[in-house]
Short mmCIF file of C-alpha atoms and ligand atoms in Angstrom, two decimals:
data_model
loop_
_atom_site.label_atom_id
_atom_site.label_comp_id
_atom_site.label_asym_id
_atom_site.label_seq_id
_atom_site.Cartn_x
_atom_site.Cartn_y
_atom_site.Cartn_z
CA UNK O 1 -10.35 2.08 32.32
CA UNK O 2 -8.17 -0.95 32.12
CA UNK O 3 -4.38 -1.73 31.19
CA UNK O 4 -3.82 -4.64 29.31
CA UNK O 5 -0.31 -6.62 29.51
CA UNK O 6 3.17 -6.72 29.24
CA UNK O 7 3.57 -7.89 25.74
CA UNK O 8 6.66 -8.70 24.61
CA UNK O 9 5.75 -7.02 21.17
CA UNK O 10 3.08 -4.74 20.55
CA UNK O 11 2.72 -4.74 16.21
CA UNK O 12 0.62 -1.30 16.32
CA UNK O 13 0.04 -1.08 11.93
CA UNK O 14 0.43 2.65 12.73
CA UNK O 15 1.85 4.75 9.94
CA UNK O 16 1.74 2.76 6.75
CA UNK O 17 -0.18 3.72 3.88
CA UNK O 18 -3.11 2.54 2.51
CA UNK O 19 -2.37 1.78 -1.05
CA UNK O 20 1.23 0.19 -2.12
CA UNK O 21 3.95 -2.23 -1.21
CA UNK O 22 5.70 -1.78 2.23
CA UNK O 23 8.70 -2.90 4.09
CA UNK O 24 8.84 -4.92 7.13
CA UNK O 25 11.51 -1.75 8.20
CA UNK O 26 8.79 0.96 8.41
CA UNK O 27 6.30 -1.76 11.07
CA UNK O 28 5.62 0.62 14.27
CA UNK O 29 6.71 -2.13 17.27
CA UNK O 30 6.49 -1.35 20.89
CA UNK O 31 9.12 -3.49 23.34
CA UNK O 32 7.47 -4.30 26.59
CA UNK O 33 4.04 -2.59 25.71
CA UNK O 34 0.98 -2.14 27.85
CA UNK O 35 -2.83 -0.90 26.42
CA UNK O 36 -5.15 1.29 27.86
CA UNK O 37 -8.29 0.57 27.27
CA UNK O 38 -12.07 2.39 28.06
CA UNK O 39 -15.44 1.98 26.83
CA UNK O 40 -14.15 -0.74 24.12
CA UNK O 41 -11.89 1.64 22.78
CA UNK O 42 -7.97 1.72 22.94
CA UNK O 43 -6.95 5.10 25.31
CA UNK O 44 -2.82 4.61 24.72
CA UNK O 45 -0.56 2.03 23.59
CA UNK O 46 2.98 2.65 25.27
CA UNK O 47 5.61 0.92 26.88
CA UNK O 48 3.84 -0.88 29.76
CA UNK O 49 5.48 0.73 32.72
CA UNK O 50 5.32 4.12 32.10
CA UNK O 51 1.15 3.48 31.28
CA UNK O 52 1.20 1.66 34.67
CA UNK O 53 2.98 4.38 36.61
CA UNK O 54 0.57 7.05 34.68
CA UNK O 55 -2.64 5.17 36.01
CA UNK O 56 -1.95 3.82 39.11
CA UNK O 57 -5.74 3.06 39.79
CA UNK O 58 -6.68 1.06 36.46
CA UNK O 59 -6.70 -2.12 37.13
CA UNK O 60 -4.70 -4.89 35.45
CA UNK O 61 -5.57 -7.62 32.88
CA UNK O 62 -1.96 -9.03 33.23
CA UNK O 63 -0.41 -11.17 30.58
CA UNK O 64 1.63 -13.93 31.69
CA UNK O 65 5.06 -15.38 29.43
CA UNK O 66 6.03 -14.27 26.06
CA UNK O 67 3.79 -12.43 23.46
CA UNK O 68 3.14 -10.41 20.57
CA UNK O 69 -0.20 -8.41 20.43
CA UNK O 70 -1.35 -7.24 17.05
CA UNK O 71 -4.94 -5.59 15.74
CA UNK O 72 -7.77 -8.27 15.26
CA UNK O 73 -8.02 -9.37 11.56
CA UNK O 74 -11.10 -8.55 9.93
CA UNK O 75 -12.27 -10.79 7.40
CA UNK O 76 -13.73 -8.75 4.32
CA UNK O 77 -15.43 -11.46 2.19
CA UNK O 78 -16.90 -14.52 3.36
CA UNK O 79 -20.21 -16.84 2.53
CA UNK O 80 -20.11 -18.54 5.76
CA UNK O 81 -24.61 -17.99 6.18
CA UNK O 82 -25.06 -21.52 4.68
CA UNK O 83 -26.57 -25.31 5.12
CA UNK O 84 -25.19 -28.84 3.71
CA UNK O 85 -21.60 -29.41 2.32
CA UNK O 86 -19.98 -30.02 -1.01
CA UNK O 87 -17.71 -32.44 -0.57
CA UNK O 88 -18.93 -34.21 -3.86
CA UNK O 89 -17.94 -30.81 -5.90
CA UNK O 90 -14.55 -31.09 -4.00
CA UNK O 91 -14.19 -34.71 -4.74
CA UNK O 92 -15.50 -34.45 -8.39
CA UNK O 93 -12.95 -31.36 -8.69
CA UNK O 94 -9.89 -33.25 -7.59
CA UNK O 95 -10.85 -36.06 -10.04
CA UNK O 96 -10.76 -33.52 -12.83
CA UNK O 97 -14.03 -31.83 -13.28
CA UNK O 98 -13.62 -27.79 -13.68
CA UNK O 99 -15.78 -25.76 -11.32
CA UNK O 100 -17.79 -24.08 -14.28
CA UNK O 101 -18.01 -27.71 -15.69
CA UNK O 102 -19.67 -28.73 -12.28
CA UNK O 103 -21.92 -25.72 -11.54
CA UNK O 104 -22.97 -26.76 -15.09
CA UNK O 105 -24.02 -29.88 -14.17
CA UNK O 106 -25.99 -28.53 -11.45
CA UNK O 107 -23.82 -28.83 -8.57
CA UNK O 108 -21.90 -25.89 -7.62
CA UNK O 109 -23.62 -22.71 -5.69
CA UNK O 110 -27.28 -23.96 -7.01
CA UNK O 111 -26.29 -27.08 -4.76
CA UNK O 112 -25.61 -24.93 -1.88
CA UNK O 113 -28.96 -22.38 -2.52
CA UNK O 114 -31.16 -25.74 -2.48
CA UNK O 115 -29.19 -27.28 1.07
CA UNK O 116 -29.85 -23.56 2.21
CA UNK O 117 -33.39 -23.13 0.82
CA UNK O 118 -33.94 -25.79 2.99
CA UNK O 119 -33.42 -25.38 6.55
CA UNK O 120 -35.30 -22.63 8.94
CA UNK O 121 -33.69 -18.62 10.07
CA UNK O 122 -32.80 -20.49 13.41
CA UNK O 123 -30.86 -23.41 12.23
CA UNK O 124 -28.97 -20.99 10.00
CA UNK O 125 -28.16 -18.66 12.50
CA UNK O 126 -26.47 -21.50 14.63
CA UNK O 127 -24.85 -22.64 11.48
CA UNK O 128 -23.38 -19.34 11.34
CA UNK O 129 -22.94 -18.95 14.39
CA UNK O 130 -20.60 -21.67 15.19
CA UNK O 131 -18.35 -19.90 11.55
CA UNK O 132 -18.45 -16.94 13.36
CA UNK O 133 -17.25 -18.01 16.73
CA UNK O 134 -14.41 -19.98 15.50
CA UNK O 135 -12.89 -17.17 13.09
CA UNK O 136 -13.44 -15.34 16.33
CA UNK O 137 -11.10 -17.37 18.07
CA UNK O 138 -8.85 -17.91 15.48
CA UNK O 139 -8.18 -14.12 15.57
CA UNK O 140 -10.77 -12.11 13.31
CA UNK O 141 -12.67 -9.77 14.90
CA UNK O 142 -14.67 -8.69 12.08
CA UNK O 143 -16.53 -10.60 9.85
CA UNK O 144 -17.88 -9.55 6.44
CA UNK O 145 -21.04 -12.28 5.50
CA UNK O 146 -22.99 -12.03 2.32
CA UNK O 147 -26.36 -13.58 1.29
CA UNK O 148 -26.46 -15.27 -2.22
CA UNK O 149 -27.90 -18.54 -1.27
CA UNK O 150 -31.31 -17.83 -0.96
CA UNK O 151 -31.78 -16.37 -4.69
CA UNK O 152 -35.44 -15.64 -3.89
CA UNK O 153 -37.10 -12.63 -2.08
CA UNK O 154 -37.99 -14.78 0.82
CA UNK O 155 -34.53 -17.23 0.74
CA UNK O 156 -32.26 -13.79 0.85
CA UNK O 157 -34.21 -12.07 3.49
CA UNK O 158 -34.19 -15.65 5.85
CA UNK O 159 -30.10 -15.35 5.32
CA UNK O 160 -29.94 -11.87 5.91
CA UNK O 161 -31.91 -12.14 9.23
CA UNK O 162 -30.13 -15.16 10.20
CA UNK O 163 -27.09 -12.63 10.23
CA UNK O 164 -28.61 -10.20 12.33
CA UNK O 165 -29.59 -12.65 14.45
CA UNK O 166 -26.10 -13.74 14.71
CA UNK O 167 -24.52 -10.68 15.29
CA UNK O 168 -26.84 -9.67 18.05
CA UNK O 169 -25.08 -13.03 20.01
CA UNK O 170 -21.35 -13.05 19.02
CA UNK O 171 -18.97 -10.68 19.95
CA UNK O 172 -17.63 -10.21 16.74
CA UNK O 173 -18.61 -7.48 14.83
CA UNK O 174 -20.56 -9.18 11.23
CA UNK O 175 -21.42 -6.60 8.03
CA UNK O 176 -23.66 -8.09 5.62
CA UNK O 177 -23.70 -7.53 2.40
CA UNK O 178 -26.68 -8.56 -0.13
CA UNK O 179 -25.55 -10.96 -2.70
CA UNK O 180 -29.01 -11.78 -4.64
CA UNK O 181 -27.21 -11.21 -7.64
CA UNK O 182 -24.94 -14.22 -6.95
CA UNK O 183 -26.46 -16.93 -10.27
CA UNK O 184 -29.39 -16.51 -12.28
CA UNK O 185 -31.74 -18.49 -9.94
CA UNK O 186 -32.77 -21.92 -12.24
CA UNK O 187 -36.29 -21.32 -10.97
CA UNK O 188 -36.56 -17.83 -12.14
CA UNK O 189 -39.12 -17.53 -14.75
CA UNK O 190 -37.30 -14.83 -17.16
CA UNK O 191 -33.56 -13.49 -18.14
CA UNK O 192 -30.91 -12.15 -16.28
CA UNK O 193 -31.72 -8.24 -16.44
CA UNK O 194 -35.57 -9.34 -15.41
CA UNK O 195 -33.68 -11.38 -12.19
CA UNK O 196 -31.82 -8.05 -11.72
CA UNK O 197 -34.25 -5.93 -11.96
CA UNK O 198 -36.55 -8.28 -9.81
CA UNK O 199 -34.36 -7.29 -7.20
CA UNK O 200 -33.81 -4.29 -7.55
CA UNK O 201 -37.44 -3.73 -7.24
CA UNK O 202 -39.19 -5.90 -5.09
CA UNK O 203 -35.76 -7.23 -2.47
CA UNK O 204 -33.40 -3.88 -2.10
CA UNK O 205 -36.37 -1.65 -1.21
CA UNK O 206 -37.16 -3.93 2.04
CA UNK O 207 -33.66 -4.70 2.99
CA UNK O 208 -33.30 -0.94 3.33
CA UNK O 209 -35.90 -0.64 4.93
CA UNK O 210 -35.44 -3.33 7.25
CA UNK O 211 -31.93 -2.15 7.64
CA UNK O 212 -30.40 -5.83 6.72
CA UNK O 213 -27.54 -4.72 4.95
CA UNK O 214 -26.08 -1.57 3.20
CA UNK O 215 -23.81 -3.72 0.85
CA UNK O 216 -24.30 -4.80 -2.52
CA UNK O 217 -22.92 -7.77 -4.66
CA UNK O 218 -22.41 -9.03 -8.14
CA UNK O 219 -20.30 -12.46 -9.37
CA UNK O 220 -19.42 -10.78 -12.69
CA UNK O 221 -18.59 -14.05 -14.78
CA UNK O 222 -19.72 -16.12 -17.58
CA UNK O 223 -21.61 -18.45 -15.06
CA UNK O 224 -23.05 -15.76 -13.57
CA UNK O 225 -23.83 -11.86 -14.18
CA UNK O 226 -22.41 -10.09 -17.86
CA UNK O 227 -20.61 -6.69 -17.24
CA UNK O 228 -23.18 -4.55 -18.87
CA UNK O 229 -26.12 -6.08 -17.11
CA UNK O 230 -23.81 -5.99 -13.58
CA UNK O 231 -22.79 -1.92 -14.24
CA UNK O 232 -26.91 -0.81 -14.64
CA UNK O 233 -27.37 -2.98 -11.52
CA UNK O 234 -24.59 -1.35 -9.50
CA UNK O 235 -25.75 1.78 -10.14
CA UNK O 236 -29.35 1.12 -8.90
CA UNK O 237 -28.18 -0.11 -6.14
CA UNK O 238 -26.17 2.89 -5.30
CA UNK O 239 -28.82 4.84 -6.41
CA UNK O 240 -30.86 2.93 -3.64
CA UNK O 241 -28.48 4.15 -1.07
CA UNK O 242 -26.33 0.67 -0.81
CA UNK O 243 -22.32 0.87 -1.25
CA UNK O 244 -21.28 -1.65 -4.05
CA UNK O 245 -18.60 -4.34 -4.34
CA UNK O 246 -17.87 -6.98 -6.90
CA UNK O 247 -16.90 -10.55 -7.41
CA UNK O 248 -14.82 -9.88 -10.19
CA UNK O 249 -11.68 -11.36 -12.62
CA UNK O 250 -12.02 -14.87 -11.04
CA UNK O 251 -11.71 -16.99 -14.28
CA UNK O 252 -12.17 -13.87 -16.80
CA UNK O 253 -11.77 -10.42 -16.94
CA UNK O 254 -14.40 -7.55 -17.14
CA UNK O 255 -15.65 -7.86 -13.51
CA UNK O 256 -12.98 -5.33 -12.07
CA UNK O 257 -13.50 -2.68 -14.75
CA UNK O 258 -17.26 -2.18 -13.80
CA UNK O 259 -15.92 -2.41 -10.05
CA UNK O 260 -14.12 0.88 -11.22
CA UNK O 261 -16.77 2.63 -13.18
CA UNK O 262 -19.18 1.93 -10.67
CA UNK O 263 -17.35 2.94 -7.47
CA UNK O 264 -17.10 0.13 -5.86
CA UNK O 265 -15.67 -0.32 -2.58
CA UNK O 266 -13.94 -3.32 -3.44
CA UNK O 267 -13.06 -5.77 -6.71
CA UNK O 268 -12.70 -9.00 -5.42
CA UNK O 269 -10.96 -12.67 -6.66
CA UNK O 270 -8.37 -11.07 -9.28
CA UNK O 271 -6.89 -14.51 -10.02
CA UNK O 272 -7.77 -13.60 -13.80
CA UNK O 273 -6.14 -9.91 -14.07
CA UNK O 274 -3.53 -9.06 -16.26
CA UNK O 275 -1.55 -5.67 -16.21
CA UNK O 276 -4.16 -3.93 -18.01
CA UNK O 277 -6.55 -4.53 -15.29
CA UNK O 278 -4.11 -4.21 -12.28
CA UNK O 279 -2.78 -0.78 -13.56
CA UNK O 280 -6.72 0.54 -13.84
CA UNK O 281 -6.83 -0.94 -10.23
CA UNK O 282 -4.40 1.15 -8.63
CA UNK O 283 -5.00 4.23 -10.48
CA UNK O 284 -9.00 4.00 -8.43
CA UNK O 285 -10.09 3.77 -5.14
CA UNK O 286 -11.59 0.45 -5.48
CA UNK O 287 -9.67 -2.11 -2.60
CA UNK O 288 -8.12 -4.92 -4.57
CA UNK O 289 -9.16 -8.13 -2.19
CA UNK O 290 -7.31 -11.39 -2.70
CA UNK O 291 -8.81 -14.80 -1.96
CA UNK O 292 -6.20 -16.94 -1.57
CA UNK O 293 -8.84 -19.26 0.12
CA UNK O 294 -10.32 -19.83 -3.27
CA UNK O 295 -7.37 -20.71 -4.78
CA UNK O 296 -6.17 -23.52 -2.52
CA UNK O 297 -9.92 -24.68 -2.54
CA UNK O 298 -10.07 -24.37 -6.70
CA UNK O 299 -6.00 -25.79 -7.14
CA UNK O 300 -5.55 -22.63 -9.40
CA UNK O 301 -2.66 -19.87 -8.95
CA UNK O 302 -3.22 -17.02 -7.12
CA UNK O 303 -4.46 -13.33 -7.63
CA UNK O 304 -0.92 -11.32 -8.73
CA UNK O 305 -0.93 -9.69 -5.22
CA UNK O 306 2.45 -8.85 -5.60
CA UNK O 307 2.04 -6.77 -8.84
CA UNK O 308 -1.34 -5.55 -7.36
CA UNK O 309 0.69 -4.08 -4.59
CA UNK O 310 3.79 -2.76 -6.41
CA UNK O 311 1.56 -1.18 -8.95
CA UNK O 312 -0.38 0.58 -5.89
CA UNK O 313 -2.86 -0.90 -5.22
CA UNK O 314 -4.74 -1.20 -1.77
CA UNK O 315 -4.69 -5.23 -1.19
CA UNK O 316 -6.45 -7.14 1.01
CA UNK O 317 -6.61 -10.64 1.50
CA UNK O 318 -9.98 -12.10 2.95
CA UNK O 319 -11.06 -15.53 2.75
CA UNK O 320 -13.92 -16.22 0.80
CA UNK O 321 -14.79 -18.95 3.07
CA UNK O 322 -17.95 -20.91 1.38
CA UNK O 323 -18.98 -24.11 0.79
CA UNK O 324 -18.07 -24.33 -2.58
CA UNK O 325 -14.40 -22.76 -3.72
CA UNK O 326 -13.20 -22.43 -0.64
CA UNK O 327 -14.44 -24.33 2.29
CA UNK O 328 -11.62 -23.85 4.09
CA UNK O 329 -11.68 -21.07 6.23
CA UNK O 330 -8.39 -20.47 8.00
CA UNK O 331 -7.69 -16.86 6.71
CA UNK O 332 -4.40 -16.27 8.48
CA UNK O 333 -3.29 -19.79 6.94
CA UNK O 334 -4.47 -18.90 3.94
CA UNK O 335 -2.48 -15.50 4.07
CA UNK O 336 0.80 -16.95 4.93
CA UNK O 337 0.58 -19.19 2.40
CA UNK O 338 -0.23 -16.79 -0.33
CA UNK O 339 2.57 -14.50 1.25
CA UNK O 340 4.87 -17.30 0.56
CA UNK O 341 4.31 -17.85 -2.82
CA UNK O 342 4.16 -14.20 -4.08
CA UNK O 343 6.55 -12.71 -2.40
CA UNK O 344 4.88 -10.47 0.17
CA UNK O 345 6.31 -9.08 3.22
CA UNK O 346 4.94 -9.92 6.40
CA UNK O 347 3.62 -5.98 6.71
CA UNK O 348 1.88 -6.33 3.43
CA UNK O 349 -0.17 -9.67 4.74
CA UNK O 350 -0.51 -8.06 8.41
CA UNK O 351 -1.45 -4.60 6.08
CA UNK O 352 -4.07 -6.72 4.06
CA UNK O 353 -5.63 -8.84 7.11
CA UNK O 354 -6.15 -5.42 9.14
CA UNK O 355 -6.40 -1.80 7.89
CA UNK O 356 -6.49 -2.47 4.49
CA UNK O 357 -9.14 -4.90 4.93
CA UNK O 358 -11.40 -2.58 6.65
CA UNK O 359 -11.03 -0.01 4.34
CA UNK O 360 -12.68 -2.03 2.12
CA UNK O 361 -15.88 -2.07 4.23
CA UNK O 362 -15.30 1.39 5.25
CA UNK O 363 -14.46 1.10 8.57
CA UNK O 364 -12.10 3.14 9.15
CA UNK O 365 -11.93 2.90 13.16
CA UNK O 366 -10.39 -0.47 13.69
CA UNK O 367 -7.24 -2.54 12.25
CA UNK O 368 -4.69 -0.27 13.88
CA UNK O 369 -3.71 -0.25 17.39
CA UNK O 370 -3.66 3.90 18.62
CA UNK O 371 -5.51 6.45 20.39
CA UNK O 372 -9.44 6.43 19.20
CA UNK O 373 -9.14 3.02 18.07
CA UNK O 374 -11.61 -0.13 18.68
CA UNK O 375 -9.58 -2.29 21.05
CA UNK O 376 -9.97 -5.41 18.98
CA UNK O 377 -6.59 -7.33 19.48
CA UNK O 378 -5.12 -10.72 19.31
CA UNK O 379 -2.29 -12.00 21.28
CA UNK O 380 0.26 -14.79 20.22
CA UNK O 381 2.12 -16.80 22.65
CA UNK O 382 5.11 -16.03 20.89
CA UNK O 383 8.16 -13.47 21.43
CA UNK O 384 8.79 -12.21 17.83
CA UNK O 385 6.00 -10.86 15.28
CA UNK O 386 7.62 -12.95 12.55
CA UNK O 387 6.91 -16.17 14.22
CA UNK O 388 2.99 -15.15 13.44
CA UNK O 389 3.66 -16.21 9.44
CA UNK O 390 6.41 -18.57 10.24
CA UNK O 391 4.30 -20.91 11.69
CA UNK O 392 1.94 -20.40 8.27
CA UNK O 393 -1.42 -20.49 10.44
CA UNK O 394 -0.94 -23.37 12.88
CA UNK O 395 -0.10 -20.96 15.59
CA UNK O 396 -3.16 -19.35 16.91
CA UNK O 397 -3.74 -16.60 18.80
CA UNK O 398 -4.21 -17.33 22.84
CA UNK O 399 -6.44 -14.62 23.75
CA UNK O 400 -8.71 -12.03 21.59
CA UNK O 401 -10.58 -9.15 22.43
CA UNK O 402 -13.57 -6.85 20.98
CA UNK O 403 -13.89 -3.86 22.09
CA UNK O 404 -11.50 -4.73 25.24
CA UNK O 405 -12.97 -7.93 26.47
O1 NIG N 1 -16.43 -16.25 -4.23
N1 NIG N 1 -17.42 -16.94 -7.16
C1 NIG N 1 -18.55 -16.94 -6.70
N2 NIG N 1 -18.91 -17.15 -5.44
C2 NIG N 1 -18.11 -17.81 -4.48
C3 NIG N 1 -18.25 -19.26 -4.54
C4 NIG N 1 -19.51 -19.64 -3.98
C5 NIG N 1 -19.75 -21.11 -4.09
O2 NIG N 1 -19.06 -21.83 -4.84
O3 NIG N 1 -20.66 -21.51 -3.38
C6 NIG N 1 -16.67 -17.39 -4.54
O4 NIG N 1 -15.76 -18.18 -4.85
FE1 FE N 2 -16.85 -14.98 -2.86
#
């Protein structure tokens, strides 16, 4: 057992829902608060010297000056398993060139498959590695990392290892999630539905198996996957025992209706949806994720996370980080940003980075800070919560913790 503090602010995410627009009014905030933390998981949040006078004997991580402690973010779409840049794409992108226009030409994610092709499960792991432990740092505690740059048998399984590998030496927490079904490979010898089904067949089987992931992918678009090819794929794969989650509505719509017909856990992108797709949205279950990361990274306007959310939706906001559309990476930047622009309070983005977020992976013991709870928390050297998205990323936390250290 260990108490953890004073904070000036303790932001605890307790008590809002999961699906709709909030208020900054209804944010849970404990003056002065202490944590109690055993066995990596959060005993009681209360005001710090009434937990100290409780537990005389636990000892004391003490936290010196002002600050506000909040639940670690957890990142719930990312590509960060990768080799090799694509600064060209950027380059050729700012100079006028569309994405689709470029993946056509063969750069795009084929570029990034043959950089990734290319390098050995160890160098990709440290690759990753060095993603992971700077996201860690920057505040996210949990870190969703799909495949989809391999495209082969062999090239998926080598990413999905390296991210096993990974998580076995970072103290985040990393869920992969199998995204064969990222492009029709170029050096696949057949169509689509044979590339799917090639999969399905002779990949899934041994990733279940080898217990590599329980999370399945499609990029629904005209580049990629069509929506009656992607809905007979999902449901294999659920079939197969893996939950499901699409790329879907990034430059045309159809990819969050088979998110919704197939169950998916989350539709993600959205910069394409109109009302017809964003009332469907929040009439399901499905997690609406933003990528706001894609959006700087693409110049192109943002997912309509404020209608998601007032139509009821349950946002999140992740950030896509990848070579390609969004090599960024700075999700709380990225969030504060996107707040700006469409109008969302700072409990929506703090709602979308945490709970929400992890609801889309379907974790549901983290991203809240009370009883039961995995004490992942970040602290910011800062007085007031609403300093946090003031700053608009460029202030960082100064300490985080998984499972209390
Ligand atoms: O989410 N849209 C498809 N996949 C990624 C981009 C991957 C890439 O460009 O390498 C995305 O934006
Ligand atoms: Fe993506």
């Amino acid at each position: 057992m260990k108490l953890i503090g004073p904070f000036t602010q303790i932001l605890l995410l307790t008590g809002l829902s999961l699906k709709g627009a909030l208020k900054d009014e209804q944010l849970q905030i404990i003056p002065q608060g202490g944590v109690l933390v055993e066995d990596g998981l959060i005993v009681a949040v209360d005001d710090f010297d009434k937990l100290r006078a409780a537990n005389p004997s636990a000892p004391i991580e003490e936290i010196v000056g002002h600050h506000v402690l909040l639940p670690g973010f957890v990142d719930c779409h990312t590509h960060i398993c990768f080799a090799g840049s694509r600064a060209k794409d950027y380059a050729l992108r700012t100079a006028g060139k569309t994405y689709l226009e470029i993946a056509k030409a063969g750069g795009g994610i084929w570029d990034s498959v043959t950089q990734t092709r290319a390098v050995d499960e160890s160098t990709l792991t440290d690759l990753l590695l060095k993603r992971v432990e700077r996201h860690l740092a920057e505040g996210v505690t949990t870190i969703e990392v799909k495949s989809g740059y391999g495209l082969s048998i062999d090239g998926e399984l080598k990413q999905l290892k390296a991210i096993k590998a990974a998580a076995d030496k970072t103290h985040a927490n990393l869920v992969s999630t199998c995204l064969a079904a990222h492009i029709l490979p170029k050096d696949f010898n057949g169509t689509h539905q044979e590339y799917l089904n090639h999969i399905l067949q002779n990949l899934l089987p041994v990733i279940k198996q080898q217990r590599l992931a329980n999370r399945v992918d499609i990029f629904i678009e005209e580049s990629a996957f069509n929506t009656s090819d992607a809905l007979n794929y999902l449901a294999k794969a659920k079939q197969l025992g893996f939950e499901v989650t699409v790329h879907a509505d990034q430059f045309t719509t159809g990819g969050s209706e088979v998110a919704i017909k197939a169950r998916a856990v989350s539709a993600d992108h959205l910069e394409a949806s109109t009302d017809r797709e964003i009332s469907m949205l929040a009439k399901s279950d499905t997690v609406a994720v933003t990528l706001p990361g894609a959006s700087l990274g693409l110049g192109m306007a943002y997912a309509p996370a404020r209608k998601l959310l007032d139509a009821g939706t349950c946002l999140a906001i992740a950030s896509d980080w990848n070579p390609g559309s969004a090599p960024m990476g700075d999700l709380l930047m990225q969030a504060a940003v996107m707040g700006a622009a469409e109008k969302l309070c700072a409990a929506e983005v703090f709602a979308g980075l945490t709970f929400r977020a992890a609801s889309a992976l379907k974790l549901n013991d983290r991203g809240i800070l009370t009883k039961g709870k995995l004490a992942d928390m970040q602290a910011y050297p800062y007085d007031d919560y609403r300093e946090i998205l003031y700053h608009q990323g460029k202030l960082k936390p100064d300490k985080v913790w998984t499972a209390g250290i």
